[in-house]
Coordinates of C-alpha atoms in Angstrom, one line a residue:
M1143 CA -106.9 -47.8 58.8
L1144 CA -109.3 -46.2 61.3
Y1145 CA -107.4 -44.1 63.8
L1146 CA -108.6 -44.5 67.4
D1147 CA -105.6 -43.4 69.5
Y1148 CA -106.4 -39.7 70.0
N1149 CA -105.0 -39.7 73.5
G1150 CA -101.6 -40.5 72.0
T1151 CA -101.7 -37.6 69.6
T1152 CA -104.1 -35.7 67.3
P1153 CA -103.8 -34.5 63.8
I1154 CA -103.4 -30.8 63.1
T1155 CA -106.6 -29.4 61.7
K1156 CA -106.7 -27.5 58.4
E1157 CA -107.5 -24.3 60.2
V1158 CA -104.4 -24.6 62.4
C1159 CA -102.3 -25.5 59.4
D1160 CA -103.5 -22.4 57.6
V1161 CA -102.6 -20.2 60.5
I1162 CA -99.1 -21.8 60.8
S1163 CA -98.6 -21.4 57.0
K1164 CA -99.6 -17.8 57.0
A1165 CA -97.3 -17.0 60.0
L1166 CA -94.4 -18.7 58.2
V1167 CA -94.8 -16.3 55.3
D1168 CA -95.9 -13.1 57.0
C1169 CA -94.3 -13.3 60.4
W1170 CA -90.7 -14.3 59.7
G1171 CA -89.2 -11.3 61.5
N1172 CA -87.6 -11.6 64.9
P1173 CA -90.3 -10.7 67.4
S1174 CA -87.8 -9.0 69.7
S1175 CA -87.0 -6.4 67.0
K1176 CA -89.3 -3.4 66.7
Q1177 CA -87.7 -1.7 63.6
Y1178 CA -89.6 -3.4 60.8
D1179 CA -93.1 -4.6 59.9
S1180 CA -92.5 -8.4 59.9
A1181 CA -91.0 -8.2 63.4
V1182 CA -94.0 -6.3 64.7
K1183 CA -96.4 -8.8 63.1
S1184 CA -94.5 -11.6 64.7
K1185 CA -94.8 -10.1 68.1
N1186 CA -98.5 -9.4 67.7
V1187 CA -99.2 -12.9 66.6
I1188 CA -97.4 -14.3 69.7
E1189 CA -99.4 -12.0 72.0
K1190 CA -102.6 -12.9 70.3
A1191 CA -101.9 -16.6 70.9
R1192 CA -101.1 -15.9 74.5
C1193 CA -104.5 -14.2 74.9
Q1194 CA -106.3 -17.1 73.2
I1195 CA -104.8 -19.6 75.5
A1196 CA -105.4 -17.5 78.6
T1197 CA -109.1 -17.1 77.7
W1198 CA -109.4 -20.8 77.0
I1199 CA -108.2 -21.8 80.5
D1200 CA -110.1 -19.0 82.2
T1201 CA -107.4 -16.6 83.3
C1202 CA -107.7 -12.8 82.7
D1203 CA -103.9 -12.4 82.8
P1204 CA -102.2 -13.5 79.5
E1205 CA -98.8 -12.8 81.0
K1206 CA -99.2 -15.9 83.1
I1207 CA -98.9 -18.0 79.9
I1208 CA -95.3 -19.0 79.0
F1209 CA -94.6 -20.9 75.7
T1210 CA -92.5 -24.0 76.0
S1211 CA -91.5 -26.9 73.8
G1212 CA -94.2 -29.2 75.3
G1213 CA -95.3 -31.0 78.4
T1214 CA -92.0 -32.6 79.3
E1215 CA -90.3 -29.2 79.5
S1216 CA -93.1 -27.6 81.4
N1217 CA -93.4 -30.4 84.0
N1218 CA -89.6 -30.6 84.5
W1219 CA -89.5 -26.8 84.8
V1220 CA -92.0 -26.6 87.6
L1221 CA -90.3 -29.3 89.6
R1222 CA -86.8 -27.8 89.2
S1223 CA -88.1 -24.2 89.9
V1224 CA -90.0 -25.0 93.0
I1225 CA -87.2 -26.9 94.8
E1226 CA -84.9 -23.9 94.3
R1227 CA -87.3 -21.3 95.6
K1228 CA -86.0 -20.5 99.1
D1229 CA -84.2 -21.5 102.3
D1230 CA -81.9 -24.5 102.9
Q1231 CA -84.5 -26.9 103.9
I1232 CA -84.9 -29.9 101.6
P1233 CA -88.3 -29.4 100.1
H1234 CA -91.0 -32.1 100.1
V1235 CA -93.0 -32.9 97.0
V1236 CA -96.2 -34.9 96.7
I1237 CA -97.3 -36.6 93.5
S1238 CA -99.7 -39.5 92.6
S1239 CA -98.4 -42.9 91.8
V1240 CA -99.6 -42.7 88.2
E1241 CA -98.2 -39.3 87.1
H1242 CA -96.8 -39.1 83.6
D1243 CA -93.1 -39.9 83.4
S1244 CA -92.3 -36.3 82.7
V1245 CA -93.4 -35.6 86.3
A1246 CA -92.5 -38.9 88.0
L1247 CA -89.0 -39.5 86.6
P1248 CA -87.6 -36.0 87.3
A1249 CA -89.1 -36.0 90.8
R1250 CA -87.5 -39.4 91.5
A1251 CA -84.2 -38.2 90.0
L1252 CA -84.2 -35.1 92.2
R1253 CA -85.0 -37.3 95.2
D1254 CA -82.1 -39.6 94.4
Q1255 CA -79.8 -36.6 94.2
G1256 CA -80.9 -35.5 97.6
M1257 CA -82.6 -32.3 96.3
L1258 CA -86.1 -33.2 97.5
R1259 CA -88.1 -35.6 99.6
L1260 CA -90.9 -37.3 97.6
S1261 CA -94.2 -38.9 98.5
E1262 CA -96.2 -40.9 95.9
V1263 CA -99.8 -41.2 96.8
A1264 CA -101.5 -44.6 95.9
L1265 CA -104.8 -44.8 94.1
E1266 CA -108.0 -46.5 95.2
R1267 CA -108.8 -49.9 93.7
D1268 CA -111.1 -48.3 91.2
G1269 CA -108.4 -46.0 89.8
T1270 CA -109.5 -42.8 91.6
L1271 CA -107.4 -40.7 93.8
N1272 CA -108.7 -40.0 97.3
P1273 CA -108.0 -36.3 98.3
D1274 CA -107.7 -37.5 101.9
R1275 CA -104.7 -39.5 101.0
V1276 CA -103.0 -36.5 99.3
L1277 CA -103.7 -34.4 102.3
A1278 CA -102.3 -37.0 104.6
A1279 CA -99.1 -37.1 102.6
C1280 CA -98.5 -33.4 103.1
T1281 CA -96.3 -31.9 105.8
P1282 CA -95.2 -28.4 106.8
E1283 CA -92.2 -28.9 104.5
T1284 CA -94.4 -29.7 101.4
R1285 CA -93.5 -27.2 98.8
L1286 CA -95.4 -28.7 95.8
V1287 CA -98.3 -31.0 95.1
S1288 CA -98.4 -32.2 91.5
I1289 CA -101.4 -34.2 90.4
M1290 CA -102.5 -34.8 86.8
L1291 CA -106.0 -33.6 85.9
A1292 CA -106.9 -36.8 84.0
N1293 CA -105.0 -40.0 83.5
N1294 CA -103.9 -40.7 80.0
E1295 CA -104.4 -44.5 80.1
T1296 CA -107.6 -45.0 82.1
G1297 CA -109.3 -41.6 81.5
V1298 CA -110.1 -41.2 85.2
V1299 CA -110.4 -37.5 86.1
F1300 CA -108.8 -36.6 89.5
D1301 CA -110.5 -33.9 91.7
V1302 CA -107.6 -31.4 91.6
G1303 CA -109.9 -28.6 92.6
Q1304 CA -110.8 -30.2 95.9
I1305 CA -107.2 -31.3 96.5
A1306 CA -105.9 -27.7 95.9
R1307 CA -108.5 -26.2 98.2
R1308 CA -108.0 -28.6 101.0
V1309 CA -104.2 -28.5 100.8
R1310 CA -104.2 -24.7 100.9
E1311 CA -106.5 -24.7 103.9
Q1312 CA -103.9 -26.6 105.9
W1313 CA -100.7 -25.6 104.2
P1314 CA -101.2 -22.1 102.7
D1315 CA -97.7 -21.8 101.3
C1316 CA -97.8 -25.1 99.3
L1317 CA -97.9 -24.7 95.5
I1318 CA -100.2 -26.8 93.3
H1319 CA -99.4 -28.0 89.8
T1320 CA -101.5 -30.1 87.4
D1321 CA -100.6 -31.7 84.2
A1322 CA -103.7 -31.0 82.1
A1323 CA -102.4 -32.5 78.9
Q1324 CA -105.1 -35.1 78.5
A1325 CA -108.0 -33.1 79.9
L1326 CA -107.8 -30.0 77.6
G1327 CA -110.1 -30.2 74.7
K1328 CA -112.1 -33.0 76.3
I1329 CA -113.6 -31.5 79.5
P1330 CA -113.8 -27.9 80.7
V1331 CA -110.6 -26.7 82.3
S1332 CA -110.6 -23.5 84.4
V1333 CA -107.6 -22.4 86.4
K1334 CA -109.9 -20.3 88.6
N1335 CA -112.0 -23.3 89.5
L1336 CA -109.1 -25.6 90.0
G1337 CA -107.2 -23.1 92.1
V1338 CA -103.8 -24.2 90.8
D1339 CA -100.5 -22.3 90.6
F1340 CA -99.2 -24.1 87.5
L1341 CA -101.0 -25.9 84.6
T1342 CA -99.3 -27.8 81.8
I1343 CA -100.7 -27.4 78.2
V1344 CA -99.7 -29.7 75.4
G1345 CA -100.6 -28.7 71.8
H1346 CA -100.6 -32.0 70.0
K1347 CA -103.3 -33.4 72.4
F1348 CA -105.9 -30.9 71.1
Y1349 CA -105.2 -30.8 67.3
G1350 CA -102.4 -28.3 67.6
P1351 CA -98.6 -28.3 66.9
R1352 CA -96.1 -30.1 69.0
I1353 CA -95.2 -27.3 71.3
G1354 CA -96.8 -26.4 74.6
A1355 CA -97.3 -23.7 77.3
L1356 CA -97.2 -23.4 81.0
Y1357 CA -99.7 -21.4 83.1
A1358 CA -97.7 -20.0 86.0
S1359 CA -99.4 -17.7 88.5
V1360 CA -96.3 -17.4 90.8
P1361 CA -92.7 -16.6 89.9
L1362 CA -90.6 -19.3 88.3
R1363 CA -86.8 -19.6 88.2
P1364 CA -85.5 -19.0 84.7
L1365 CA -85.3 -22.2 82.7
L1366 CA -82.3 -20.9 80.8
Y1367 CA -80.4 -17.7 80.5
G1368 CA -80.1 -15.7 77.3
G1369 CA -81.9 -13.1 75.3
G1370 CA -84.7 -12.3 77.7
Q1371 CA -87.7 -13.7 75.8
E1372 CA -90.8 -14.8 77.7
R1373 CA -90.1 -12.2 80.4
G1374 CA -86.5 -13.6 80.8
L1375 CA -87.9 -16.9 82.1
R1376 CA -87.6 -19.0 78.9
P1377 CA -85.2 -17.2 76.6
G1378 CA -84.6 -18.1 72.9
T1379 CA -86.1 -16.6 69.8
E1380 CA -89.8 -17.6 69.7
N1381 CA -91.2 -20.2 67.3
T1382 CA -93.8 -17.7 66.0
P1383 CA -95.6 -20.0 63.5
M1384 CA -96.1 -22.9 66.0
I1385 CA -97.1 -20.4 68.7
A1386 CA -99.7 -19.0 66.3
G1387 CA -101.0 -22.5 65.6
L1388 CA -101.2 -23.3 69.3
G1389 CA -103.3 -20.2 69.9
E1390 CA -105.6 -21.2 67.0
A1391 CA -106.0 -24.8 68.3
A1392 CA -107.0 -23.4 71.7
E1393 CA -109.5 -21.1 70.0
L1394 CA -111.1 -24.0 68.2
A1395 CA -111.0 -26.5 71.1
G1396 CA -114.2 -27.4 72.8
T1397 CA -115.3 -30.4 74.9
M1398 CA -116.4 -33.9 74.0
S1399 CA -119.5 -36.0 74.8
P1400 CA -119.3 -39.6 76.2
E1401 CA -121.9 -40.8 73.7
I1402 CA -119.6 -42.6 71.3
R1403 CA -117.4 -44.1 74.1
D1404 CA -120.5 -45.3 76.0
H1405 CA -122.0 -46.8 72.8
F1406 CA -118.7 -48.6 72.1
E1407 CA -118.5 -50.0 75.7
G1408 CA -122.1 -51.1 75.6
L1409 CA -121.7 -53.0 72.4
L1410 CA -118.5 -54.5 73.5
L1411 CA -120.0 -55.9 76.7
K1412 CA -123.0 -57.1 74.7
E1413 CA -120.9 -59.0 72.2
L1414 CA -118.2 -60.4 74.5
G1415 CA -119.8 -60.5 77.9
E1416 CA -117.5 -61.8 80.6
E1417 CA -114.6 -62.0 78.2
V1418 CA -114.2 -58.2 78.5
R1419 CA -113.4 -56.1 81.5
I1420 CA -113.8 -52.3 81.4
N1421 CA -110.9 -51.0 83.4
C1422 CA -111.9 -48.3 85.9
G1423 CA -115.3 -48.3 84.3
S1424 CA -117.0 -47.6 87.7
A1425 CA -114.9 -44.6 88.3
S1426 CA -116.6 -41.3 87.9
P1427 CA -115.9 -39.1 86.1
R1428 CA -113.8 -40.4 83.2
L1429 CA -112.6 -38.5 80.1
P1430 CA -115.6 -38.8 77.7
N1431 CA -113.5 -40.2 74.8
T1432 CA -111.4 -42.8 76.6
S1433 CA -112.1 -46.5 77.1
N1434 CA -109.5 -48.9 78.6
F1435 CA -110.6 -52.5 78.6
S1436 CA -109.1 -56.0 78.8
L1437 CA -109.9 -58.9 76.6
R1438 CA -109.3 -61.7 79.0
G1439 CA -107.1 -64.6 78.0
T1440 CA -105.5 -62.6 75.2
K1441 CA -102.4 -60.5 74.6
S1442 CA -103.2 -57.0 73.5
R1443 CA -100.4 -56.8 71.0
D1444 CA -101.7 -59.9 69.2
V1445 CA -105.2 -58.6 69.1
L1446 CA -104.2 -55.2 67.8
S1447 CA -102.2 -56.8 65.0
R1448 CA -105.4 -58.4 63.7
V1449 CA -107.8 -55.4 63.6
A1450 CA -108.3 -52.7 61.0
F1451 CA -108.0 -49.8 63.4
T1452 CA -105.2 -48.1 65.3
A1453 CA -105.4 -48.1 69.1
S1454 CA -102.8 -48.6 71.9
R1455 CA -101.9 -50.8 74.8
G1456 CA -101.5 -47.7 77.1
A1457 CA -99.4 -44.6 77.0
A1458 CA -97.9 -43.9 73.6
C1459 CA -94.4 -43.5 75.1
H1460 CA -94.6 -47.1 76.6
S1461 CA -96.4 -48.9 73.7
D1462 CA -93.3 -50.9 72.7
R1463 CA -93.0 -52.5 76.2
E1464 CA -94.2 -56.0 77.0
T1465 CA -94.6 -55.4 80.7
P1466 CA -98.1 -54.6 82.2
S1467 CA -99.1 -51.0 82.6
R1468 CA -98.0 -49.6 86.0
V1469 CA -101.1 -47.3 85.8
L1470 CA -103.4 -50.3 85.6
L1471 CA -101.6 -52.2 88.3
H1472 CA -101.9 -49.1 90.5
S1473 CA -105.6 -48.9 89.6
G1474 CA -106.4 -52.4 91.0
V1475 CA -106.2 -54.3 87.7
A1476 CA -104.8 -57.8 87.9
V1477 CA -101.5 -58.5 86.0
E1478 CA -103.2 -60.8 83.5
D1479 CA -105.9 -58.3 82.7
A1480 CA -103.3 -55.5 82.4
L1481 CA -101.4 -57.6 79.9
S1482 CA -104.5 -57.9 77.8
S1483 CA -105.5 -54.3 78.0
I1484 CA -106.3 -52.0 75.1
R1485 CA -107.0 -48.3 75.1
I1486 CA -109.3 -46.8 72.6
S1487 CA -109.5 -43.0 72.6
F1488 CA -112.0 -41.4 70.2
G1489 CA -111.5 -38.0 68.5
R1490 CA -113.9 -35.1 68.0
D1491 CA -114.6 -36.3 64.5
S1492 CA -115.2 -39.9 65.5
T1493 CA -118.7 -41.4 64.9
L1494 CA -121.0 -44.0 66.2
D1495 CA -120.2 -46.0 63.1
D1496 CA -116.5 -45.9 64.1
A1497 CA -117.4 -47.3 67.5
E1498 CA -119.5 -50.1 65.9
F1499 CA -116.7 -50.9 63.5
A1500 CA -114.2 -51.2 66.3
V1501 CA -116.4 -53.7 68.1
T1502 CA -116.9 -55.7 64.9
E1503 CA -113.2 -55.9 64.4
L1504 CA -112.5 -57.0 67.9
V1505 CA -115.1 -59.7 67.7
R1506 CA -113.6 -60.9 64.4
A1507 CA -110.0 -60.8 65.8
L1508 CA -111.1 -63.1 68.6
G1509 CA -112.7 -65.5 66.2
R1510 CA -116.2 -64.9 67.6
K1511 CA -119.5 -64.4 65.7
E1512 CA -121.4 -61.2 66.3
N1513 CA -124.7 -61.5 68.2

């Protein structure tokens, strides 16, 4: 079965597996200890990984990288830390209407608890996010703007750099967070160019282990209290082998070309014509590996059950739902088209042959003959 759901997760590469395996054997010591060789090795491996990730996202200060269990923890941590920063005023937070649940749900929960005021900025009809709308949502009480760098379902890339710059021009004390889970490993990501205070990193999206990291350029409130690891911000004995693997995955990560995605969409349109709608296809830029399309008059679950490749109907964490994607609805896609939507996301080892095979399978599943 051909795998074409790389936005959902990616396999760990052999190189990353080798690094993890070596660390399991050689670096079993507690990195907080300094009395024996394995502990020193373990600490050195962790600091090497911290440097690898810092270099990858273009920061010269590795101490701004904090290891976490993944994106959900990192995103929740930013929200909870920022609202506790200072004064008795209820803070205001701005997010987009299509943030990942690990941003949207804690933000709404904190709103419902009376701990913050929340504004959710709507998208344009083509799935893009207008920086003017984000700026208009901000107030003197806005403490955090959290905008994903790229949407996991449509692939549309949001202009976080412009948003950060313009928000800071008017509200200098406002902090900026971006969940970069889907963008890393596909497009260049530089915290210097983005101008963000926080950036979420998720290992399993770029052929690494299922842990993560958080770039934080300003102080955070401790997530937990304990042994003082991660500068006292995220205590607990470090998972040295997985951290080593995360660093190696960052070292190996590059960017992707849209060639295979564009070839796939061109063939699909040629074969199916008006039966297919490329969702947010006019938006620029999109992630180079991601194609979200609707096969009109069908149900995506039925189509996917008849093809010899693995894809998704949207975000992996919502794939078992029968309701239309809220992301697509917020991106101007009609309900019937949203119900027939499929997301194909290519990997860095995908080929033009894979794209052609996927089109052939879709045509066959619909009972059509290839042109």
